[in-house]
mmCIF file of C-alpha atoms in Angstrom:
data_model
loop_
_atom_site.group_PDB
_atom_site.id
_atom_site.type_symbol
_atom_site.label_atom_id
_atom_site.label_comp_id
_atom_site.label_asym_id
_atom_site.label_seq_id
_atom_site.Cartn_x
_atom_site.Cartn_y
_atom_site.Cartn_z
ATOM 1 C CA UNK A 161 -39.665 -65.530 -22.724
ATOM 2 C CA UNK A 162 -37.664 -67.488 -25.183
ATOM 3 C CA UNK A 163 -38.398 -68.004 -28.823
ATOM 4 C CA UNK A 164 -38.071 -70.989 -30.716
ATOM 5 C CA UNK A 165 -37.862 -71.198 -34.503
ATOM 6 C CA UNK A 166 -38.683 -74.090 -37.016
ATOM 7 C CA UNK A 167 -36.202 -73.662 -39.316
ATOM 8 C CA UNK A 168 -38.162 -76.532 -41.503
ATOM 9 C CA UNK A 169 -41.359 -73.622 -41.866
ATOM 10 C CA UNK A 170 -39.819 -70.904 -42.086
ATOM 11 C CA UNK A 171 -40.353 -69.579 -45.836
ATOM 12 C CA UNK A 172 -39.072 -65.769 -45.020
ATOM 13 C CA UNK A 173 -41.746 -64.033 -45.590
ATOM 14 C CA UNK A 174 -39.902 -61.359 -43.096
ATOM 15 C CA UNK A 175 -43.182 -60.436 -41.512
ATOM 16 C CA UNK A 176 -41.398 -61.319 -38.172
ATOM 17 C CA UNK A 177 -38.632 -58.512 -38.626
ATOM 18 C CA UNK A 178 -41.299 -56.267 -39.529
ATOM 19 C CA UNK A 179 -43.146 -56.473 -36.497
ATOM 20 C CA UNK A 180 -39.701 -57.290 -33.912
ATOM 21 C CA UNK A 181 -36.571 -55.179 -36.282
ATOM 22 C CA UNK A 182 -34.550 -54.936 -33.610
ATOM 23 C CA UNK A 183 -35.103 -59.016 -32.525
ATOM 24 C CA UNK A 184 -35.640 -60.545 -35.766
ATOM 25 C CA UNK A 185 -33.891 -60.304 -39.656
ATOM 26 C CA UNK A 186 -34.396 -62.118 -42.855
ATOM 27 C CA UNK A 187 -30.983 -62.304 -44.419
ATOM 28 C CA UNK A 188 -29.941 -61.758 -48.018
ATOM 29 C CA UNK A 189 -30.133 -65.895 -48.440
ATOM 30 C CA UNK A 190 -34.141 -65.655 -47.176
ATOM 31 C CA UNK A 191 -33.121 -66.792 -43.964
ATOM 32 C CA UNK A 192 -34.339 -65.518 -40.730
ATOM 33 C CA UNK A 193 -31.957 -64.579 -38.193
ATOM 34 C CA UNK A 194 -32.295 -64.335 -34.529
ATOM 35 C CA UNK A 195 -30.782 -60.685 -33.312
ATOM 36 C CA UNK A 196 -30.591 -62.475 -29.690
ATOM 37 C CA UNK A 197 -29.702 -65.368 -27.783
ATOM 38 C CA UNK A 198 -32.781 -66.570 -28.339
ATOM 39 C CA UNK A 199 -33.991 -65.071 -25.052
ATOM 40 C CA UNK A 200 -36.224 -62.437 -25.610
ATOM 41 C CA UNK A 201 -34.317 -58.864 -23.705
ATOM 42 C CA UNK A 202 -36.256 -57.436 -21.218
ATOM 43 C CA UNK A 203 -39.015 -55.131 -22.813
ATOM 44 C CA UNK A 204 -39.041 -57.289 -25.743
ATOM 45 C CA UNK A 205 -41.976 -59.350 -24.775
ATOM 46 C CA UNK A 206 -44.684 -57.808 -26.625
ATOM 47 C CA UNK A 207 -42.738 -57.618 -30.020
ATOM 48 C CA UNK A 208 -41.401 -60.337 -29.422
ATOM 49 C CA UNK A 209 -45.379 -61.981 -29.249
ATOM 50 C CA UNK A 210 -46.432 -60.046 -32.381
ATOM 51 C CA UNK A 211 -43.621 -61.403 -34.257
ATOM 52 C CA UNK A 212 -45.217 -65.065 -33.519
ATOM 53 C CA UNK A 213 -48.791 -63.833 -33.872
ATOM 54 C CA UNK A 214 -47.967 -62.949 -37.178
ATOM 55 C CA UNK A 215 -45.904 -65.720 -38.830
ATOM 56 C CA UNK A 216 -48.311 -67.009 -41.709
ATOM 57 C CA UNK A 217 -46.470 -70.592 -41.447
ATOM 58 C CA UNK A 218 -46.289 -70.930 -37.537
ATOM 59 C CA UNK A 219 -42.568 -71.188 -37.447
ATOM 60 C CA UNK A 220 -41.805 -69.424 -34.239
ATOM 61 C CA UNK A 221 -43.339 -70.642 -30.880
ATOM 62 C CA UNK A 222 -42.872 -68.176 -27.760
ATOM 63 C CA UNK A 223 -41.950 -70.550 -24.487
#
């Protein structure tokens, strides 16, 4: 699974790094970064799915 982020939507809301910590952190700017290569490690997959379940703006998509 990959995960794509619209940098454009994100708003940091950090909801993402509290349902993916070890995959997903909002910086001290606000801004989100990816703790991968933007393909999700293996076992990640669920998390990884919450964390774009749960974004209130839609910025990540899951591919």
């Amino acid at each position: 699974m990959k995960i794509l982020v619209d940098r454009k939507r994100c708003e940091g809301h950090g909801l993402c790094e509290d349902a993916a910590p070890d995959l997903f952190e909002i910086d001290d700017g606000g801004e989100l970064v990816l703790l991968f290569d933007g393909t999700v490690p293996d076992g990640r997959d669920r998390q990884a799915a919450d964390a774009v379940r749960i974004c209130p703006v839609s910025a990540l998509k899951a591919e």
